[in-house]
């Protein structure tokens, strides 16, 4: 059984669901042969730029940003203080607000919109509706809508990926189909239907919904299935975020170099979103950026895969974990087989969080900066503490000779703004109750 490749101390902590920081000893080894070409990062950036005017037409809420799908990098000095870093130094904390990404309300807008736009461009080019360097605004024309209505774009998802793919595909006029398990949240189905998306419900769990969706889509001509586990187009949509983050850091007066390291903490489900972002950031900053994934203690699929050190797929079920967590965006049993081999070379490490801590993190984000996010989005909040306060974290920073007094910490928040207010309120109440219980009730002012 592949799980036996896990070092026994790591295995013990995983099985007992004790939060841990796992460090990737293979970081810095060369990317595997045949890794996706780095030019694709720039191509994805170029696609999102040339499609921005189109997006501004399709979605009135994007008029202000000129159609750019981007999020704020919000300085978080109060959060830093609240979590025990009160001594002033030149380190700085930021929250990357993908929870507020326009239109789709989560990090999935990056990958999902990029993939649907790429499909639309390809069909329009093939059908001579669009010239290679032509204005992408033509993709919003009645002729394009008529063309796209003959094609379907399908995805299997109970959550944010379905929202992002469904909303964009329907806006362009595709027959947009989201396959969901019957237990998916009612509000998600309602939001999709309101945008003109067909929601197909399946008995059984999420994996069965995806499999059924894939089979249905493959049986149809003129249909494209968005595959969360294998898609380059999703991956590079995420990777395209790196250059904007770099300019945000510059604008915030933060340098990234040998004496000023950058730490990025990314919630990980199947690995596509955080993996793509890591790929993009590594291409820009090389050894000066240190990317860590945050995973639930019940679903540490990337940790299990990488720590096993084998190519064969290893799942959290193989070591007896149940993959049940309130972080529904991160409840994934098996890491992406496209992404894991890349992260074996690039990822600094993974830390795990239990559900109580997710809610304490939600409380800290809300109390310090008024942010209301979904539980998955709060997984990375303790990243700086793992690095600065744990023996393993301190070992890492010493080994790499990093001056933590000059570090920049970016906590990537990944979803929440499409979650209905009453659900967000319920999260917050549980968060407040836990914070009180833990004797860590924070006061905003
Ligand atoms: C999907 C998702 C993630 C993780 O992305 P993966 O590509 O599955 O690793 C993190 N947070 C939220 C809110 C998500 O929806």
Short mmCIF file of C-alpha atoms and ligand atoms in Angstrom, two decimals:
data_model
loop_
_atom_site.label_atom_id
_atom_site.label_comp_id
_atom_site.label_asym_id
_atom_site.label_seq_id
_atom_site.Cartn_x
_atom_site.Cartn_y
_atom_site.Cartn_z
CA UNK A 1 0.00 0.00 0.00
CA UNK A 2 1.52 3.33 -1.08
CA UNK A 3 0.66 4.99 2.26
CA UNK A 4 3.39 2.90 3.85
CA UNK A 5 5.88 5.24 2.17
CA UNK A 6 4.94 7.94 4.65
CA UNK A 7 7.48 8.50 7.43
CA UNK A 8 5.98 7.05 10.60
CA UNK A 9 6.07 10.30 12.61
CA UNK A 10 4.18 12.10 9.83
CA UNK A 11 1.74 9.22 9.49
CA UNK A 12 1.03 9.25 13.24
CA UNK A 13 0.22 12.93 13.27
CA UNK A 14 -1.93 12.69 10.16
CA UNK A 15 -3.91 9.74 11.49
CA UNK A 16 -4.47 11.35 14.88
CA UNK A 17 -5.46 14.59 13.08
CA UNK A 18 -2.85 16.54 15.01
CA UNK A 19 -2.14 19.76 13.08
CA UNK A 20 1.40 19.77 11.70
CA UNK A 21 3.76 21.64 9.44
CA UNK A 22 5.30 19.29 6.90
CA UNK A 23 8.36 20.56 5.05
CA UNK A 24 9.06 19.47 1.51
CA UNK A 25 12.67 18.26 1.35
CA UNK A 26 12.43 18.00 -2.43
CA UNK A 27 11.79 21.71 -2.88
CA UNK A 28 14.28 23.11 -5.37
CA UNK A 29 14.76 19.91 -7.36
CA UNK A 30 14.18 20.40 -11.10
CA UNK A 31 10.64 20.33 -12.48
CA UNK A 32 9.77 16.98 -14.07
CA UNK A 33 10.38 16.38 -17.78
CA UNK A 34 7.53 17.64 -19.89
CA UNK A 35 6.26 20.10 -17.29
CA UNK A 36 3.81 22.64 -18.72
CA UNK A 37 5.75 25.40 -20.50
CA UNK A 38 6.18 28.64 -18.60
CA UNK A 39 5.14 30.67 -21.68
CA UNK A 40 1.62 29.52 -20.96
CA UNK A 41 1.59 31.77 -17.90
CA UNK A 42 2.10 34.85 -20.05
CA UNK A 43 -0.36 33.57 -22.59
CA UNK A 44 -3.00 33.27 -19.90
CA UNK A 45 -2.25 36.80 -18.70
CA UNK A 46 -2.53 38.05 -22.28
CA UNK A 47 -5.85 36.24 -22.74
CA UNK A 48 -7.34 37.79 -19.61
CA UNK A 49 -6.16 41.25 -20.73
CA UNK A 50 -7.49 41.04 -24.26
CA UNK A 51 -10.80 39.68 -22.96
CA UNK A 52 -11.20 42.39 -20.30
CA UNK A 53 -13.30 44.71 -22.51
CA UNK A 54 -15.50 41.71 -23.34
CA UNK A 55 -15.98 40.93 -19.65
CA UNK A 56 -16.87 44.55 -18.96
CA UNK A 57 -19.70 44.21 -21.50
CA UNK A 58 -20.91 40.83 -20.25
CA UNK A 59 -20.92 41.82 -16.57
CA UNK A 60 -22.01 45.35 -15.63
CA UNK A 61 -20.36 44.95 -12.21
CA UNK A 62 -16.99 44.88 -13.99
CA UNK A 63 -17.41 48.23 -15.73
CA UNK A 64 -15.48 49.99 -12.98
CA UNK A 65 -12.46 47.66 -13.19
CA UNK A 66 -12.47 47.70 -17.01
CA UNK A 67 -13.24 43.98 -17.02
CA UNK A 68 -10.21 42.94 -15.00
CA UNK A 69 -10.84 40.03 -12.64
CA UNK A 70 -8.59 41.02 -9.77
CA UNK A 71 -8.68 41.33 -6.01
CA UNK A 72 -7.19 43.68 -3.43
CA UNK A 73 -4.06 42.95 -1.45
CA UNK A 74 -5.15 44.27 1.93
CA UNK A 75 -2.60 45.19 4.59
CA UNK A 76 -3.43 43.34 7.81
CA UNK A 77 -1.46 44.93 10.67
CA UNK A 78 -4.25 44.37 13.22
CA UNK A 79 -4.44 40.66 12.37
CA UNK A 80 -0.68 40.47 12.79
CA UNK A 81 -0.92 42.02 16.27
CA UNK A 82 -3.90 39.93 17.26
CA UNK A 83 -2.12 36.71 16.45
CA UNK A 84 0.76 37.59 18.71
CA UNK A 85 3.16 39.59 16.58
CA UNK A 86 3.03 42.79 18.55
CA UNK A 87 6.69 43.80 18.45
CA UNK A 88 7.14 46.27 15.60
CA UNK A 89 9.51 45.12 12.86
CA UNK A 90 9.73 45.40 9.08
CA UNK A 91 7.66 42.32 8.39
CA UNK A 92 4.20 42.87 6.94
CA UNK A 93 1.04 40.79 6.65
CA UNK A 94 -1.50 41.01 3.84
CA UNK A 95 -4.78 39.33 3.07
CA UNK A 96 -5.25 38.57 -0.65
CA UNK A 97 -8.96 39.11 -1.11
CA UNK A 98 -9.98 36.50 -3.68
CA UNK A 99 -13.04 35.97 -1.50
CA UNK A 100 -14.21 39.19 -3.13
CA UNK A 101 -13.20 38.45 -6.71
CA UNK A 102 -15.93 39.98 -8.84
CA UNK A 103 -18.74 37.98 -10.47
CA UNK A 104 -17.88 34.51 -9.14
CA UNK A 105 -16.87 35.41 -5.57
CA UNK A 106 -13.97 32.99 -5.25
CA UNK A 107 -10.52 32.05 -6.44
CA UNK A 108 -12.24 29.79 -9.01
CA UNK A 109 -13.01 32.89 -11.08
CA UNK A 110 -9.34 32.92 -12.10
CA UNK A 111 -9.10 29.42 -13.50
CA UNK A 112 -12.71 28.99 -14.55
CA UNK A 113 -13.10 32.22 -16.48
CA UNK A 114 -9.79 31.63 -18.22
CA UNK A 115 -10.80 28.16 -19.37
CA UNK A 116 -14.23 29.21 -20.67
CA UNK A 117 -12.77 32.23 -22.49
CA UNK A 118 -10.13 30.00 -24.10
CA UNK A 119 -12.84 27.62 -25.34
CA UNK A 120 -14.93 30.50 -26.67
CA UNK A 121 -11.94 31.98 -28.51
CA UNK A 122 -11.08 28.63 -30.05
CA UNK A 123 -14.59 27.95 -31.31
CA UNK A 124 -14.91 31.48 -32.70
CA UNK A 125 -11.53 31.21 -34.44
CA UNK A 126 -12.36 27.78 -35.88
CA UNK A 127 -15.69 29.07 -37.16
CA UNK A 128 -14.07 32.23 -38.61
CA UNK A 129 -16.14 34.50 -36.44
CA UNK A 130 -12.94 35.88 -34.92
CA UNK A 131 -9.54 36.70 -36.42
CA UNK A 132 -6.40 35.83 -34.46
CA UNK A 133 -5.75 39.41 -33.49
CA UNK A 134 -9.38 40.43 -33.69
CA UNK A 135 -11.29 42.36 -31.06
CA UNK A 136 -12.69 39.91 -28.50
CA UNK A 137 -15.79 42.07 -28.12
CA UNK A 138 -17.17 40.12 -31.07
CA UNK A 139 -17.64 37.23 -28.63
CA UNK A 140 -20.55 39.16 -27.12
CA UNK A 141 -22.29 39.65 -30.49
CA UNK A 142 -25.61 37.98 -31.38
CA UNK A 143 -23.76 35.90 -34.00
CA UNK A 144 -21.39 34.57 -31.32
CA UNK A 145 -24.27 33.79 -28.97
CA UNK A 146 -26.01 31.86 -31.73
CA UNK A 147 -22.84 29.92 -32.38
CA UNK A 148 -22.09 29.16 -28.73
CA UNK A 149 -25.66 28.04 -28.09
CA UNK A 150 -24.86 24.97 -30.20
CA UNK A 151 -22.08 23.97 -27.78
CA UNK A 152 -22.25 22.86 -24.20
CA UNK A 153 -19.74 23.54 -21.47
CA UNK A 154 -20.08 21.16 -18.55
CA UNK A 155 -18.44 20.76 -15.16
CA UNK A 156 -18.92 18.54 -12.14
CA UNK A 157 -18.80 20.55 -8.93
CA UNK A 158 -20.73 21.10 -5.74
CA UNK A 159 -19.24 24.48 -5.19
CA UNK A 160 -17.25 27.40 -6.43
CA UNK A 161 -15.92 25.82 -9.61
CA UNK A 162 -19.47 25.18 -10.77
CA UNK A 163 -20.38 28.79 -10.05
CA UNK A 164 -17.44 30.17 -11.97
CA UNK A 165 -17.72 27.91 -15.04
CA UNK A 166 -21.51 28.04 -15.11
CA UNK A 167 -21.76 31.82 -14.83
CA UNK A 168 -19.17 32.55 -17.51
CA UNK A 169 -20.37 29.87 -19.93
CA UNK A 170 -23.99 30.99 -19.64
CA UNK A 171 -23.04 34.66 -20.08
CA UNK A 172 -21.41 33.82 -23.42
CA UNK A 173 -24.49 31.90 -24.53
CA UNK A 174 -23.20 28.35 -24.12
CA UNK A 175 -25.46 25.58 -22.98
CA UNK A 176 -23.91 25.64 -19.51
CA UNK A 177 -24.32 22.49 -17.45
CA UNK A 178 -23.24 21.97 -13.84
CA UNK A 179 -23.43 18.45 -12.48
CA UNK A 180 -23.98 18.40 -8.73
CA UNK A 181 -24.63 15.81 -6.11
CA UNK A 182 -28.18 15.97 -4.80
CA UNK A 183 -26.94 17.18 -1.40
CA UNK A 184 -25.29 20.33 -2.82
CA UNK A 185 -26.42 23.56 -1.19
CA UNK A 186 -29.78 24.90 -2.38
CA UNK A 187 -28.52 28.46 -2.72
CA UNK A 188 -25.79 27.36 -5.12
CA UNK A 189 -28.30 25.64 -7.37
CA UNK A 190 -30.57 28.70 -7.20
CA UNK A 191 -27.74 31.12 -8.07
CA UNK A 192 -26.78 29.02 -11.07
CA UNK A 193 -30.31 28.65 -12.36
CA UNK A 194 -30.85 32.40 -12.04
CA UNK A 195 -27.90 32.90 -14.41
CA UNK A 196 -29.36 30.50 -16.97
CA UNK A 197 -27.25 27.48 -16.04
CA UNK A 198 -28.68 23.96 -16.23
CA UNK A 199 -28.14 22.17 -12.94
CA UNK A 200 -28.15 18.38 -13.19
CA UNK A 201 -28.48 16.60 -9.88
CA UNK A 202 -27.00 13.17 -9.26
CA UNK A 203 -27.62 10.64 -6.54
CA UNK A 204 -24.51 9.66 -4.65
CA UNK A 205 -21.52 11.76 -3.69
CA UNK A 206 -19.55 14.41 -5.47
CA UNK A 207 -17.15 12.00 -7.18
CA UNK A 208 -20.10 10.16 -8.69
CA UNK A 209 -21.59 13.43 -9.92
CA UNK A 210 -18.31 14.32 -11.61
CA UNK A 211 -18.00 10.88 -13.22
CA UNK A 212 -21.59 10.96 -14.46
CA UNK A 213 -21.11 14.50 -15.77
CA UNK A 214 -17.93 13.58 -17.57
CA UNK A 215 -19.55 10.56 -19.19
CA UNK A 216 -22.59 12.57 -20.30
CA UNK A 217 -20.45 15.35 -21.74
CA UNK A 218 -18.17 12.94 -23.58
CA UNK A 219 -21.14 11.27 -25.20
CA UNK A 220 -22.27 14.57 -26.72
CA UNK A 221 -20.70 16.14 -29.78
CA UNK A 222 -19.79 19.83 -29.40
CA UNK A 223 -19.30 19.68 -25.71
CA UNK A 224 -16.42 20.53 -23.45
CA UNK A 225 -16.00 19.09 -19.97
CA UNK A 226 -13.96 21.14 -17.52
CA UNK A 227 -11.82 18.67 -15.63
CA UNK A 228 -10.73 20.02 -12.26
CA UNK A 229 -8.11 17.31 -11.83
CA UNK A 230 -6.42 17.56 -15.19
CA UNK A 231 -6.95 20.95 -16.75
CA UNK A 232 -4.03 23.04 -17.98
CA UNK A 233 -6.38 25.89 -18.82
CA UNK A 234 -7.61 26.14 -15.24
CA UNK A 235 -4.06 25.84 -13.92
CA UNK A 236 -2.72 28.69 -16.05
CA UNK A 237 -5.68 30.89 -15.24
CA UNK A 238 -4.54 30.67 -11.63
CA UNK A 239 -0.88 31.13 -12.54
CA UNK A 240 -1.76 34.37 -14.31
CA UNK A 241 -2.43 35.98 -10.91
CA UNK A 242 1.27 36.23 -10.11
CA UNK A 243 2.19 39.34 -12.08
CA UNK A 244 -0.62 41.41 -10.61
CA UNK A 245 0.36 40.33 -7.11
CA UNK A 246 3.93 41.38 -7.89
CA UNK A 247 2.80 44.87 -8.86
CA UNK A 248 0.58 45.09 -5.78
CA UNK A 249 3.57 44.26 -3.58
CA UNK A 250 5.67 46.88 -5.32
CA UNK A 251 2.91 49.45 -4.86
CA UNK A 252 2.74 48.54 -1.18
CA UNK A 253 6.46 49.24 -0.87
CA UNK A 254 7.39 45.58 -0.33
CA UNK A 255 10.57 44.21 -1.90
CA UNK A 256 11.05 40.53 -2.62
CA UNK A 257 14.69 39.46 -2.73
CA UNK A 258 17.32 37.46 -0.85
CA UNK A 259 17.07 39.69 2.23
CA UNK A 260 13.28 40.19 2.05
CA UNK A 261 11.53 36.84 1.59
CA UNK A 262 7.93 36.45 0.46
CA UNK A 263 5.70 33.83 2.15
CA UNK A 264 2.41 32.86 0.59
CA UNK A 265 -0.19 30.69 2.34
CA UNK A 266 -2.74 29.02 0.07
CA UNK A 267 -5.75 26.84 0.97
CA UNK A 268 -5.53 23.60 -1.03
CA UNK A 269 -8.27 21.31 -2.27
CA UNK A 270 -7.36 19.30 -5.35
CA UNK A 271 -4.36 21.59 -5.79
CA UNK A 272 -5.13 23.38 -9.06
CA UNK A 273 -5.68 26.87 -7.69
CA UNK A 274 -2.85 27.00 -5.14
CA UNK A 275 -0.59 24.99 -7.46
CA UNK A 276 -1.16 27.33 -10.39
CA UNK A 277 -0.51 30.37 -8.23
CA UNK A 278 2.68 28.78 -6.88
CA UNK A 279 3.81 28.00 -10.44
CA UNK A 280 3.25 31.62 -11.45
CA UNK A 281 4.98 33.05 -8.37
CA UNK A 282 7.97 30.72 -8.69
CA UNK A 283 8.43 31.83 -12.30
CA UNK A 284 8.64 35.44 -11.08
CA UNK A 285 10.41 35.23 -7.74
CA UNK A 286 12.28 31.91 -7.80
CA UNK A 287 13.92 31.05 -4.46
CA UNK A 288 12.72 34.27 -2.84
CA UNK A 289 9.11 33.10 -2.60
CA UNK A 290 8.11 30.35 -0.18
CA UNK A 291 4.69 28.86 -0.88
CA UNK A 292 2.87 26.81 1.75
CA UNK A 293 -0.45 25.04 1.32
CA UNK A 294 -3.05 24.81 4.08
CA UNK A 295 -5.17 21.65 4.21
CA UNK A 296 -7.83 20.32 6.61
CA UNK A 297 -6.62 17.64 9.03
CA UNK A 298 -9.33 15.38 7.55
CA UNK A 299 -8.33 16.03 3.92
CA UNK A 300 -4.57 16.59 3.61
CA UNK A 301 -4.42 15.12 0.10
CA UNK A 302 -1.45 17.10 -1.22
CA UNK A 303 0.57 16.47 1.93
CA UNK A 304 -0.14 12.74 1.76
CA UNK A 305 0.80 12.59 -1.93
CA UNK A 306 4.01 14.59 -1.64
CA UNK A 307 5.19 13.08 1.64
CA UNK A 308 4.74 9.60 0.19
CA UNK A 309 7.30 10.49 -2.45
CA UNK A 310 5.77 8.13 -5.00
CA UNK A 311 4.17 8.72 -8.40
CA UNK A 312 1.27 6.37 -7.74
CA UNK A 313 -1.82 8.14 -6.45
CA UNK A 314 -2.24 8.09 -2.67
CA UNK A 315 -5.45 9.28 -1.07
CA UNK A 316 -6.43 10.38 2.41
CA UNK A 317 -8.68 7.31 2.59
CA UNK A 318 -5.58 5.12 2.21
CA UNK A 319 -4.43 6.27 5.64
CA UNK A 320 -7.84 5.98 7.24
CA UNK A 321 -8.95 9.62 7.15
CA UNK A 322 -12.60 10.42 6.39
CA UNK A 323 -12.32 13.59 4.28
CA UNK A 324 -15.07 15.25 6.34
CA UNK A 325 -14.56 18.93 7.07
CA UNK A 326 -16.50 22.18 7.22
CA UNK A 327 -14.04 23.53 4.68
CA UNK A 328 -16.13 22.19 1.82
CA UNK A 329 -13.92 23.79 -0.84
CA UNK A 330 -10.98 21.80 0.51
CA UNK A 331 -12.67 18.43 1.12
CA UNK A 332 -10.75 16.50 -1.52
CA UNK A 333 -9.39 13.00 -0.96
CA UNK A 334 -6.90 12.83 -3.80
CA UNK A 335 -4.58 15.51 -5.10
CA UNK A 336 -4.46 16.45 -8.78
CA UNK A 337 -2.06 14.25 -10.70
CA UNK A 338 -1.19 17.17 -12.95
CA UNK A 339 -0.24 19.42 -10.07
CA UNK A 340 1.37 17.14 -7.46
CA UNK A 341 4.56 16.39 -9.47
CA UNK A 342 5.08 20.12 -10.06
CA UNK A 343 4.60 20.95 -6.41
CA UNK A 344 7.09 18.24 -5.48
CA UNK A 345 9.73 20.62 -6.91
CA UNK A 346 8.27 23.96 -5.92
CA UNK A 347 6.27 23.76 -2.71
CA UNK A 348 7.95 24.70 0.58
CA UNK A 349 5.52 22.70 2.68
CA UNK A 350 1.99 22.04 3.88
CA UNK A 351 0.33 22.72 7.23
CA UNK A 352 -2.95 21.28 8.40
CA UNK A 353 -5.85 22.89 10.23
CA UNK A 354 -8.75 21.37 12.11
CA UNK A 355 -12.28 22.70 11.86
CA UNK A 356 -12.22 24.51 15.20
CA UNK A 357 -9.18 26.40 14.10
CA UNK A 358 -10.85 27.35 10.82
CA UNK A 359 -13.60 29.02 12.80
CA UNK A 360 -11.14 30.72 15.13
CA UNK A 361 -9.47 32.03 11.99
CA UNK A 362 -12.81 33.27 10.67
CA UNK A 363 -13.24 35.11 13.94
CA UNK A 364 -9.78 36.66 13.74
CA UNK A 365 -10.35 37.84 10.16
CA UNK A 366 -13.68 39.35 11.05
CA UNK A 367 -12.56 40.97 14.27
CA UNK A 368 -9.35 42.39 12.82
CA UNK A 369 -10.49 43.57 9.42
CA UNK A 370 -14.22 43.04 9.07
CA UNK A 371 -13.72 40.28 6.50
CA UNK A 372 -16.49 37.69 6.18
CA UNK A 373 -15.28 34.67 4.29
CA UNK A 374 -16.21 31.01 3.98
CA UNK A 375 -14.41 28.48 6.21
CA UNK A 376 -12.14 27.16 3.42
CA UNK A 377 -10.90 30.68 2.79
CA UNK A 378 -9.55 31.02 6.33
CA UNK A 379 -7.31 27.94 6.23
CA UNK A 380 -4.08 29.86 5.64
CA UNK A 381 -4.36 32.35 8.51
CA UNK A 382 -1.94 30.54 10.84
CA UNK A 383 0.79 30.28 8.23
CA UNK A 384 3.00 33.00 9.71
CA UNK A 385 2.66 31.42 13.17
CA UNK A 386 3.76 28.03 11.84
CA UNK A 387 6.80 29.62 10.25
CA UNK A 388 7.80 31.93 13.07
CA UNK A 389 6.79 29.99 16.21
CA UNK A 390 7.00 26.25 15.54
CA UNK A 391 10.23 24.28 15.76
CA UNK A 392 9.78 23.01 12.21
CA UNK A 393 9.07 26.50 10.89
CA UNK A 394 12.06 28.03 12.66
CA UNK A 395 14.18 25.17 11.33
CA UNK A 396 13.04 26.05 7.81
CA UNK A 397 13.80 29.74 8.08
CA UNK A 398 17.25 29.04 9.60
CA UNK A 399 18.12 26.45 6.98
CA UNK A 400 17.35 28.95 4.24
CA UNK A 401 18.94 31.88 6.11
CA UNK A 402 15.76 33.97 6.00
CA UNK A 403 15.42 37.24 7.87
CA UNK A 404 11.88 37.04 9.21
CA UNK A 405 11.96 40.62 10.45
CA UNK A 406 11.79 41.70 6.82
CA UNK A 407 9.41 39.05 5.55
CA UNK A 408 6.19 39.70 3.66
CA UNK A 409 3.36 37.27 4.49
CA UNK A 410 0.46 36.92 2.07
CA UNK A 411 -2.52 34.96 3.39
CA UNK A 412 -4.66 34.02 0.41
CA UNK A 413 -8.37 34.24 1.18
CA UNK A 414 -10.24 32.23 -1.40
CA UNK A 415 -14.02 32.57 -1.26
CA UNK A 416 -17.08 33.99 0.41
CA UNK A 417 -18.72 36.93 -1.29
CA UNK A 418 -21.34 34.82 -3.06
CA UNK A 419 -22.32 32.98 0.12
CA UNK A 420 -25.75 34.20 1.32
CA UNK A 421 -25.71 36.59 4.26
CA UNK A 422 -27.52 34.19 6.62
CA UNK A 423 -24.97 31.45 5.98
CA UNK A 424 -22.09 33.86 6.57
CA UNK A 425 -23.82 34.98 9.76
CA UNK A 426 -24.10 31.36 10.94
CA UNK A 427 -20.35 30.85 10.31
CA UNK A 428 -19.62 33.98 12.30
CA UNK A 429 -21.76 32.90 15.25
CA UNK A 430 -19.99 29.60 15.50
CA UNK A 431 -16.69 31.45 15.18
CA UNK A 432 -17.58 33.85 17.99
CA UNK A 433 -18.76 31.07 20.27
CA UNK A 434 -15.54 29.13 19.75
CA UNK A 435 -13.39 32.19 20.24
CA UNK A 436 -15.09 32.86 23.55
CA UNK A 437 -14.76 29.27 24.65
CA UNK A 438 -11.11 29.30 23.76
CA UNK A 439 -10.73 32.34 25.95
CA UNK A 440 -9.43 34.17 23.00
CA UNK A 441 -12.24 36.63 22.46
CA UNK A 442 -10.71 39.42 20.43
CA UNK A 443 -12.04 42.93 20.39
CA UNK A 444 -11.98 44.84 17.18
CA UNK A 445 -11.29 48.22 18.76
C1 LIG B 1 -11.51 25.43 -4.82
C2 LIG B 1 -11.20 26.20 -3.63
C3 LIG B 1 -9.94 26.15 -3.03
C4 LIG B 1 -8.81 25.26 -3.48
O1 LIG B 1 -8.60 25.13 -4.85
P1 LIG B 1 -8.15 23.73 -5.45
O2 LIG B 1 -7.88 23.99 -6.87
O3 LIG B 1 -9.29 22.78 -5.27
O4 LIG B 1 -6.96 23.28 -4.68
C5 LIG B 1 -9.73 26.93 -1.91
N1 LIG B 1 -10.70 27.71 -1.40
C6 LIG B 1 -11.91 27.79 -1.96
C7 LIG B 1 -12.94 28.69 -1.34
C8 LIG B 1 -12.21 27.04 -3.08
O5 LIG B 1 -13.44 27.11 -3.62
#
